[in-house]
Amino acid sequence: QKEVEQDPGPLSVPEGAIVSLNCTYSNSAFQYFMWYRQYSRKGPELLMYTYSSGNKEDGRFTAQVDKSSKYISLFIRDSQPSDSATYLCAMSYNTDKLIFGTGTRLQVFP
Amino acid sequence: GAVVSQHPSRVICKSGTSVKIECRSLDFQATTMFWYRQFPKKSLMLMATSNEGSKATYEQGVEKDKFLINHASLTLSTLTVTSAHPEDSSFYICSVQLAGSYEQYFGPGTRLTVT
């Protein structure tokens, strides 16, 4: 079993839809959770960073962490075609290393 | 966040030659940088952790004599792929870590093609 599981998609939604992206993990020691957005042939861009459980909101993006279920989510409201990218979850447990999910490819069509 | 650059953005080299990739932290001093490799439609695979002024720490299965890492200053780390082979063709990405945080900020990546 991989430490971090993420559905690769692709996830295709119409413009304006609410998008839900998710990751599950197996190691209860993970404390730090991140979401990255990666456009094709570019480096990942940090979107959200949360510590432990709870919600964090930034504009159209909301990150949720449920440590009891070992489940994290990223919600995108009012999705735009420019949101079309691969979204990677990443997590860490008190070390420098990040463990990445495989990424979910999102396509938002006009 | 931090601004990270990489050079070159893409490079094509012949089998058997060596290629150097530079990673620069443009707006803050990075004691720790990371090197990743990414295959098409796959996630990032950590290759090594680069610490300024000391030897890099390589992940299991990564040949340290093939992938030479030098972190000579707080703003520059280099990855040299020695005696490159076609199977080394990949997207190489570096990242920097803010001191006291687990956040990592990534460079734009370097696409290496070995012919």
GROMACS .gro file of N, CA, C and O in nm, chain B residues 2-78:
model
  308
  112ALA      N    1   0.888   3.157  -0.194
  112ALA     CA    2   1.020   3.176  -0.250
  112ALA      C    3   1.018   3.166  -0.401
  112ALA      O    4   0.935   3.096  -0.459
  113VAL      N    5   1.109   3.239  -0.464
  113VAL     CA    6   1.122   3.234  -0.609
  113VAL      C    7   1.245   3.151  -0.642
  113VAL      O    8   1.356   3.180  -0.595
  114VAL      N    9   1.224   3.048  -0.724
  114VAL     CA   10   1.330   2.954  -0.757
  114VAL      C   11   1.346   2.947  -0.909
  114VAL      O   12   1.246   2.938  -0.981
  115SER      N   13   1.469   2.953  -0.955
  115SER     CA   14   1.493   2.941  -1.098
  115SER      C   15   1.577   2.818  -1.126
  115SER      O   16   1.650   2.769  -1.037
  116GLN      N   17   1.567   2.768  -1.246
  116GLN     CA   18   1.649   2.657  -1.291
  116GLN      C   19   1.704   2.689  -1.428
  116GLN      O   20   1.638   2.752  -1.510
  117HIS      N   21   1.825   2.638  -1.450
  117HIS     CA   22   1.886   2.660  -1.580
  117HIS      C   23   1.969   2.538  -1.618
  117HIS      O   24   2.044   2.488  -1.532
  118PRO      N   25   1.957   2.486  -1.739
  118PRO     CA   26   1.868   2.534  -1.845
  118PRO      C   27   1.726   2.482  -1.825
  118PRO      O   28   1.702   2.397  -1.740
  119SER      N   29   1.633   2.532  -1.904
  119SER     CA   30   1.496   2.483  -1.896
  119SER      C   31   1.482   2.350  -1.971
  119SER      O   32   1.397   2.267  -1.937
  120ARG      N   33   1.561   2.336  -2.074
  120ARG     CA   34   1.564   2.208  -2.144
  120ARG      C   35   1.702   2.189  -2.205
  120ARG      O   36   1.769   2.285  -2.243
  121VAL      N   37   1.742   2.064  -2.212
  121VAL     CA   38   1.874   2.033  -2.267
  121VAL      C   39   1.869   1.897  -2.335
  121VAL      O   40   1.803   1.804  -2.286
  122ILE      N   41   1.937   1.891  -2.448
  122ILE     CA   42   1.951   1.765  -2.520
  122ILE      C   43   2.099   1.732  -2.525
  122ILE      O   44   2.180   1.818  -2.561
  123CYS      N   45   2.135   1.612  -2.486
  123CYS     CA   46   2.276   1.576  -2.488
  123CYS      C   47   2.291   1.435  -2.544
  123CYS      O   48   2.194   1.358  -2.550
  124LYS      N   49   2.412   1.405  -2.581
  124LYS     CA   50   2.440   1.274  -2.636
  124LYS      C   51   2.474   1.176  -2.523
  124LYS      O   52   2.528   1.214  -2.419
  125SER      N   53   2.445   1.052  -2.549
  125SER     CA   54   2.473   0.947  -2.452
  125SER      C   55   2.622   0.945  -2.419
  125SER      O   56   2.707   0.958  -2.508
  126GLY      N   57   2.652   0.937  -2.289
  126GLY     CA   58   2.790   0.933  -2.245
  126GLY      C   59   2.845   1.066  -2.198
  126GLY      O   60   2.950   1.071  -2.133
  127THR      N   61   2.776   1.173  -2.230
  127THR     CA   62   2.822   1.305  -2.186
  127THR      C   63   2.761   1.340  -2.052
  127THR      O   64   2.672   1.270  -2.002
  128SER      N   65   2.809   1.448  -1.991
  128SER     CA   66   2.758   1.494  -1.861
  128SER      C   67   2.683   1.625  -1.878
  128SER      O   68   2.715   1.705  -1.965
  129VAL      N   69   2.585   1.643  -1.795
  129VAL     CA   70   2.501   1.762  -1.801
  129VAL      C   71   2.486   1.822  -1.662
  129VAL      O   72   2.459   1.749  -1.566
  130LYS      N   73   2.501   1.953  -1.652
  130LYS     CA   74   2.486   2.021  -1.523
  130LYS      C   75   2.359   2.105  -1.524
  130LYS      O   76   2.334   2.182  -1.618
  131ILE      N   77   2.280   2.091  -1.418
  131ILE     CA   78   2.158   2.169  -1.402
  131ILE      C   79   2.173   2.257  -1.278
  131ILE      O   80   2.214   2.208  -1.172
  132GLU      N   81   2.141   2.385  -1.292
  132GLU     CA   82   2.154   2.477  -1.181
  132GLU      C   83   2.017   2.510  -1.120
  132GLU      O   84   1.919   2.526  -1.192
  133CYS      N   85   2.015   2.523  -0.990
  133CYS     CA   86   1.896   2.562  -0.918
  133CYS      C   87   1.932   2.680  -0.830
  133CYS      O   88   2.025   2.670  -0.748
  134ARG      N   89   1.862   2.791  -0.847
  134ARG     CA   90   1.892   2.911  -0.769
  134ARG      C   91   1.771   2.959  -0.689
  134ARG      O   92   1.660   2.965  -0.741
  135SER      N   93   1.796   2.993  -0.566
  135SER     CA   94   1.695   3.058  -0.483
  135SER      C   95   1.716   3.209  -0.498
  135SER      O   96   1.821   3.260  -0.459
  136LEU      N   97   1.621   3.278  -0.556
  136LEU     CA   98   1.643   3.417  -0.596
  136LEU      C   99   1.617   3.519  -0.487
  136LEU      O  100   1.671   3.630  -0.492
  137ASP      N  101   1.534   3.485  -0.390
  137ASP     CA  102   1.496   3.589  -0.295
  137ASP      C  103   1.517   3.553  -0.149
  137ASP      O  104   1.478   3.629  -0.060
  138PHE      N  105   1.579   3.439  -0.122
  138PHE     CA  106   1.618   3.412   0.016
  138PHE      C  107   1.725   3.303   0.018
  138PHE      O  108   1.747   3.233  -0.081
  139GLN      N  109   1.791   3.294   0.129
  139GLN     CA  110   1.900   3.198   0.142
  139GLN      C  111   1.845   3.062   0.187
  139GLN      O  112   1.774   3.053   0.286
  140ALA      N  113   1.879   2.962   0.111
  140ALA     CA  114   1.823   2.828   0.135
  140ALA      C  115   1.931   2.735   0.185
  140ALA      O  116   2.024   2.701   0.111
  141THR      N  117   1.919   2.692   0.309
  141THR     CA  118   2.015   2.595   0.359
  141THR      C  119   1.984   2.455   0.307
  141THR      O  120   2.072   2.371   0.301
  142THR      N  121   1.859   2.433   0.270
  142THR     CA  122   1.819   2.302   0.221
  142THR      C  123   1.750   2.315   0.086
  142THR      O  124   1.657   2.394   0.071
  143MET      N  125   1.797   2.238  -0.008
  143MET     CA  126   1.733   2.229  -0.139
  143MET      C  127   1.711   2.081  -0.168
  143MET      O  128   1.782   1.994  -0.116
  144PHE      N  129   1.614   2.053  -0.252
  144PHE     CA  130   1.581   1.916  -0.288
  144PHE      C  131   1.584   1.900  -0.440
  144PHE      O  132   1.552   1.992  -0.513
  145TRP      N  133   1.621   1.780  -0.482
  145TRP     CA  134   1.616   1.747  -0.624
  145TRP      C  135   1.519   1.632  -0.646
  145TRP      O  136   1.525   1.530  -0.576
  146TYR      N  137   1.428   1.654  -0.743
  146TYR     CA  138   1.327   1.555  -0.776
  146TYR      C  139   1.340   1.517  -0.923
  146TYR      O  140   1.392   1.593  -1.006
  147ARG      N  141   1.282   1.404  -0.952
  147ARG     CA  142   1.273   1.358  -1.090
  147ARG      C  143   1.127   1.323  -1.114
  147ARG      O  144   1.060   1.269  -1.024
  148GLN      N  145   1.079   1.356  -1.232
  148GLN     CA  146   0.938   1.329  -1.264
  148GLN      C  147   0.927   1.270  -1.403
  148GLN      O  148   0.971   1.329  -1.501
  149PHE      N  149   0.865   1.152  -1.412
  149PHE     CA  150   0.838   1.090  -1.540
  149PHE      C  151   0.700   1.134  -1.588
  149PHE      O  152   0.617   1.176  -1.506
  150PRO      N  153   0.674   1.126  -1.718
  150PRO     CA  154   0.545   1.171  -1.772
  150PRO      C  155   0.427   1.111  -1.698
  150PRO      O  156   0.422   0.990  -1.677
  151LYS      N  157   0.337   1.197  -1.656
  151LYS     CA  158   0.213   1.158  -1.590
  151LYS      C  159   0.238   1.082  -1.460
  151LYS      O  160   0.154   1.006  -1.414
  152LYS      N  161   0.352   1.104  -1.402
  152LYS     CA  162   0.384   1.042  -1.273
  152LYS      C  163   0.414   1.150  -1.170
  152LYS      O  164   0.435   1.266  -1.205
  153SER      N  165   0.417   1.108  -1.045
  153SER     CA  166   0.443   1.205  -0.940
  153SER      C  167   0.593   1.233  -0.928
  153SER      O  168   0.674   1.174  -0.999
  154LEU      N  169   0.625   1.321  -0.837
  154LEU     CA  170   0.764   1.357  -0.815
  154LEU      C  171   0.834   1.251  -0.731
  154LEU      O  172   0.781   1.205  -0.631
  155MET      N  173   0.953   1.216  -0.772
  155MET     CA  174   1.033   1.120  -0.698
  155MET      C  175   1.153   1.195  -0.640
  155MET      O  176   1.235   1.250  -0.715
  156LEU      N  177   1.163   1.198  -0.508
  156LEU     CA  178   1.275   1.265  -0.445
  156LEU      C  179   1.404   1.188  -0.473
  156LEU      O  180   1.412   1.067  -0.451
  157MET      N  181   1.504   1.261  -0.524
  157MET     CA  182   1.633   1.199  -0.552
  157MET      C  183   1.730   1.220  -0.435
  157MET      O  184   1.799   1.128  -0.392
  158ALA      N  185   1.736   1.346  -0.389
  158ALA     CA  186   1.834   1.376  -0.286
  158ALA      C  187   1.800   1.507  -0.217
  158ALA      O  188   1.730   1.591  -0.271
  159THR      N  189   1.852   1.519  -0.097
  159THR     CA  190   1.841   1.642  -0.019
  159THR      C  191   1.978   1.707  -0.018
  159THR      O  192   2.078   1.641   0.019
  160SER      N  193   1.982   1.833  -0.055
  160SER     CA  194   2.107   1.905  -0.069
  160SER      C  195   2.119   2.007   0.044
  160SER      O  196   2.034   2.093   0.058
  161ASN      N  197   2.222   1.995   0.124
  161ASN     CA  198   2.244   2.087   0.236
  161ASN      C  199   2.369   2.171   0.210
  161ASN      O  200   2.474   2.117   0.175
  162GLU      N  201   2.356   2.298   0.227
  162GLU     CA  202   2.466   2.390   0.200
  162GLU      C  203   2.588   2.355   0.284
  162GLU      O  204   2.577   2.338   0.406
  163GLY      N  205   2.700   2.339   0.219
  163GLY     CA  206   2.825   2.313   0.288
  163GLY      C  207   2.849   2.170   0.331
  163GLY      O  208   2.950   2.141   0.395
  164SER      N  209   2.759   2.080   0.297
  164SER     CA  210   2.780   1.941   0.335
  164SER      C  211   2.738   1.849   0.220
  164SER      O  212   2.680   1.894   0.121
  165LYS      N  213   2.766   1.721   0.237
  165LYS     CA  214   2.732   1.626   0.132
  165LYS      C  215   2.581   1.606   0.123
  165LYS      O  216   2.511   1.611   0.225
  166ALA      N  217   2.536   1.580   0.003
  166ALA     CA  218   2.393   1.556  -0.016
  166ALA      C  219   2.353   1.420   0.040
  166ALA      O  220   2.436   1.328   0.048
  167THR      N  221   2.228   1.410   0.076
  167THR     CA  222   2.172   1.283   0.124
  167THR      C  223   2.086   1.226   0.012
  167THR      O  224   1.987   1.287  -0.028
  168TYR      N  225   2.124   1.109  -0.035
  168TYR     CA  226   2.055   1.049  -0.149
  168TYR      C  227   1.949   0.949  -0.102
  168TYR      O  228   1.968   0.880  -0.002
  169GLU      N  229   1.843   0.942  -0.179
  169GLU     CA  230   1.738   0.844  -0.151
  169GLU      C  231   1.784   0.705  -0.197
  169GLU      O  232   1.872   0.692  -0.284
  170GLN      N  233   1.722   0.607  -0.138
  170GLN     CA  234   1.757   0.469  -0.174
  170GLN      C  235   1.734   0.446  -0.323
  170GLN      O  236   1.631   0.485  -0.378
  171GLY      N  237   1.833   0.384  -0.385
  171GLY     CA  238   1.822   0.353  -0.526
  171GLY      C  239   1.875   0.461  -0.619
  171GLY      O  240   1.884   0.438  -0.740
  172VAL      N  241   1.913   0.575  -0.566
  172VAL     CA  242   1.969   0.683  -0.649
  172VAL      C  243   2.121   0.678  -0.640
  172VAL      O  244   2.178   0.681  -0.531
  173GLU      N  245   2.186   0.666  -0.756
  173GLU     CA  246   2.331   0.651  -0.759
  173GLU      C  247   2.398   0.785  -0.737
  173GLU      O  248   2.392   0.874  -0.822
  174LYS      N  249   2.466   0.799  -0.626
  174LYS     CA  250   2.529   0.927  -0.594
  174LYS      C  251   2.645   0.960  -0.686
  174LYS      O  252   2.679   1.076  -0.706
  175ASP      N  253   2.710   0.857  -0.744
  175ASP     CA  254   2.822   0.884  -0.835
  175ASP      C  255   2.772   0.923  -0.973
  175ASP      O  256   2.848   0.976  -1.054
  176LYS      N  257   2.647   0.895  -0.999
  176LYS     CA  258   2.591   0.931  -1.129
  176LYS      C  259   2.524   1.068  -1.123
  176LYS      O  260   2.531   1.146  -1.216
  177PHE      N  261   2.459   1.096  -1.013
  177PHE     CA  262   2.389   1.223  -0.994
  177PHE      C  263   2.464   1.302  -0.886
  177PHE      O  264   2.438   1.289  -0.767
  178LEU      N  265   2.558   1.386  -0.934
  178LEU     CA  266   2.642   1.462  -0.842
  178LEU      C  267   2.572   1.591  -0.802
  178LEU      O  268   2.530   1.668  -0.888
  179ILE      N  269   2.564   1.614  -0.672
  179ILE     CA  270   2.498   1.734  -0.623
  179ILE      C  271   2.597   1.817  -0.544
  179ILE      O  272   2.670   1.766  -0.459
  180ASN      N  273   2.597   1.945  -0.576
  180ASN     CA  274   2.685   2.040  -0.507
  180ASN      C  275   2.601   2.158  -0.461
  180ASN      O  276   2.528   2.218  -0.539
  181HIS      N  277   2.610   2.190  -0.333
  181HIS     CA  278   2.534   2.302  -0.276
  181HIS      C  279   2.635   2.396  -0.212
  181HIS      O  280   2.650   2.403  -0.091
  182ALA      N  281   2.707   2.466  -0.298
  182ALA     CA  282   2.823   2.543  -0.253
  182ALA      C  283   2.787   2.675  -0.188
  182ALA      O  284   2.868   2.732  -0.114
  183SER      N  285   2.668   2.726  -0.214
  183SER     CA  286   2.630   2.853  -0.153
  183SER      C  287   2.484   2.845  -0.109
  183SER      O  288   2.414   2.749  -0.142
  184LEU      N  289   2.439   2.945  -0.038
  184LEU     CA  290   2.303   2.944   0.015
  184LEU      C  291   2.198   2.973  -0.091
  184LEU      O  292   2.078   2.967  -0.063
  185THR      N  293   2.244   3.005  -0.212
  185THR     CA  294   2.147   3.035  -0.317
  185THR      C  295   2.162   2.947  -0.440
  185THR      O  296   2.087   2.962  -0.536
  186LEU      N  297   2.256   2.854  -0.438
  186LEU     CA  298   2.281   2.775  -0.558
  186LEU      C  299   2.310   2.630  -0.524
  186LEU      O  300   2.394   2.598  -0.441
  187SER      N  301   2.236   2.541  -0.592
  187SER     CA  302   2.266   2.399  -0.588
  187SER      C  303   2.272   2.350  -0.732
  187SER      O  304   2.197   2.397  -0.818
  188THR      N  305   2.365   2.258  -0.758
  188THR     CA  306   2.374   2.204  -0.893
  188THR      C  307   2.361   2.053  -0.891
  188THR      O  308   2.404   1.986  -0.796
   0.00000   0.00000   0.00000
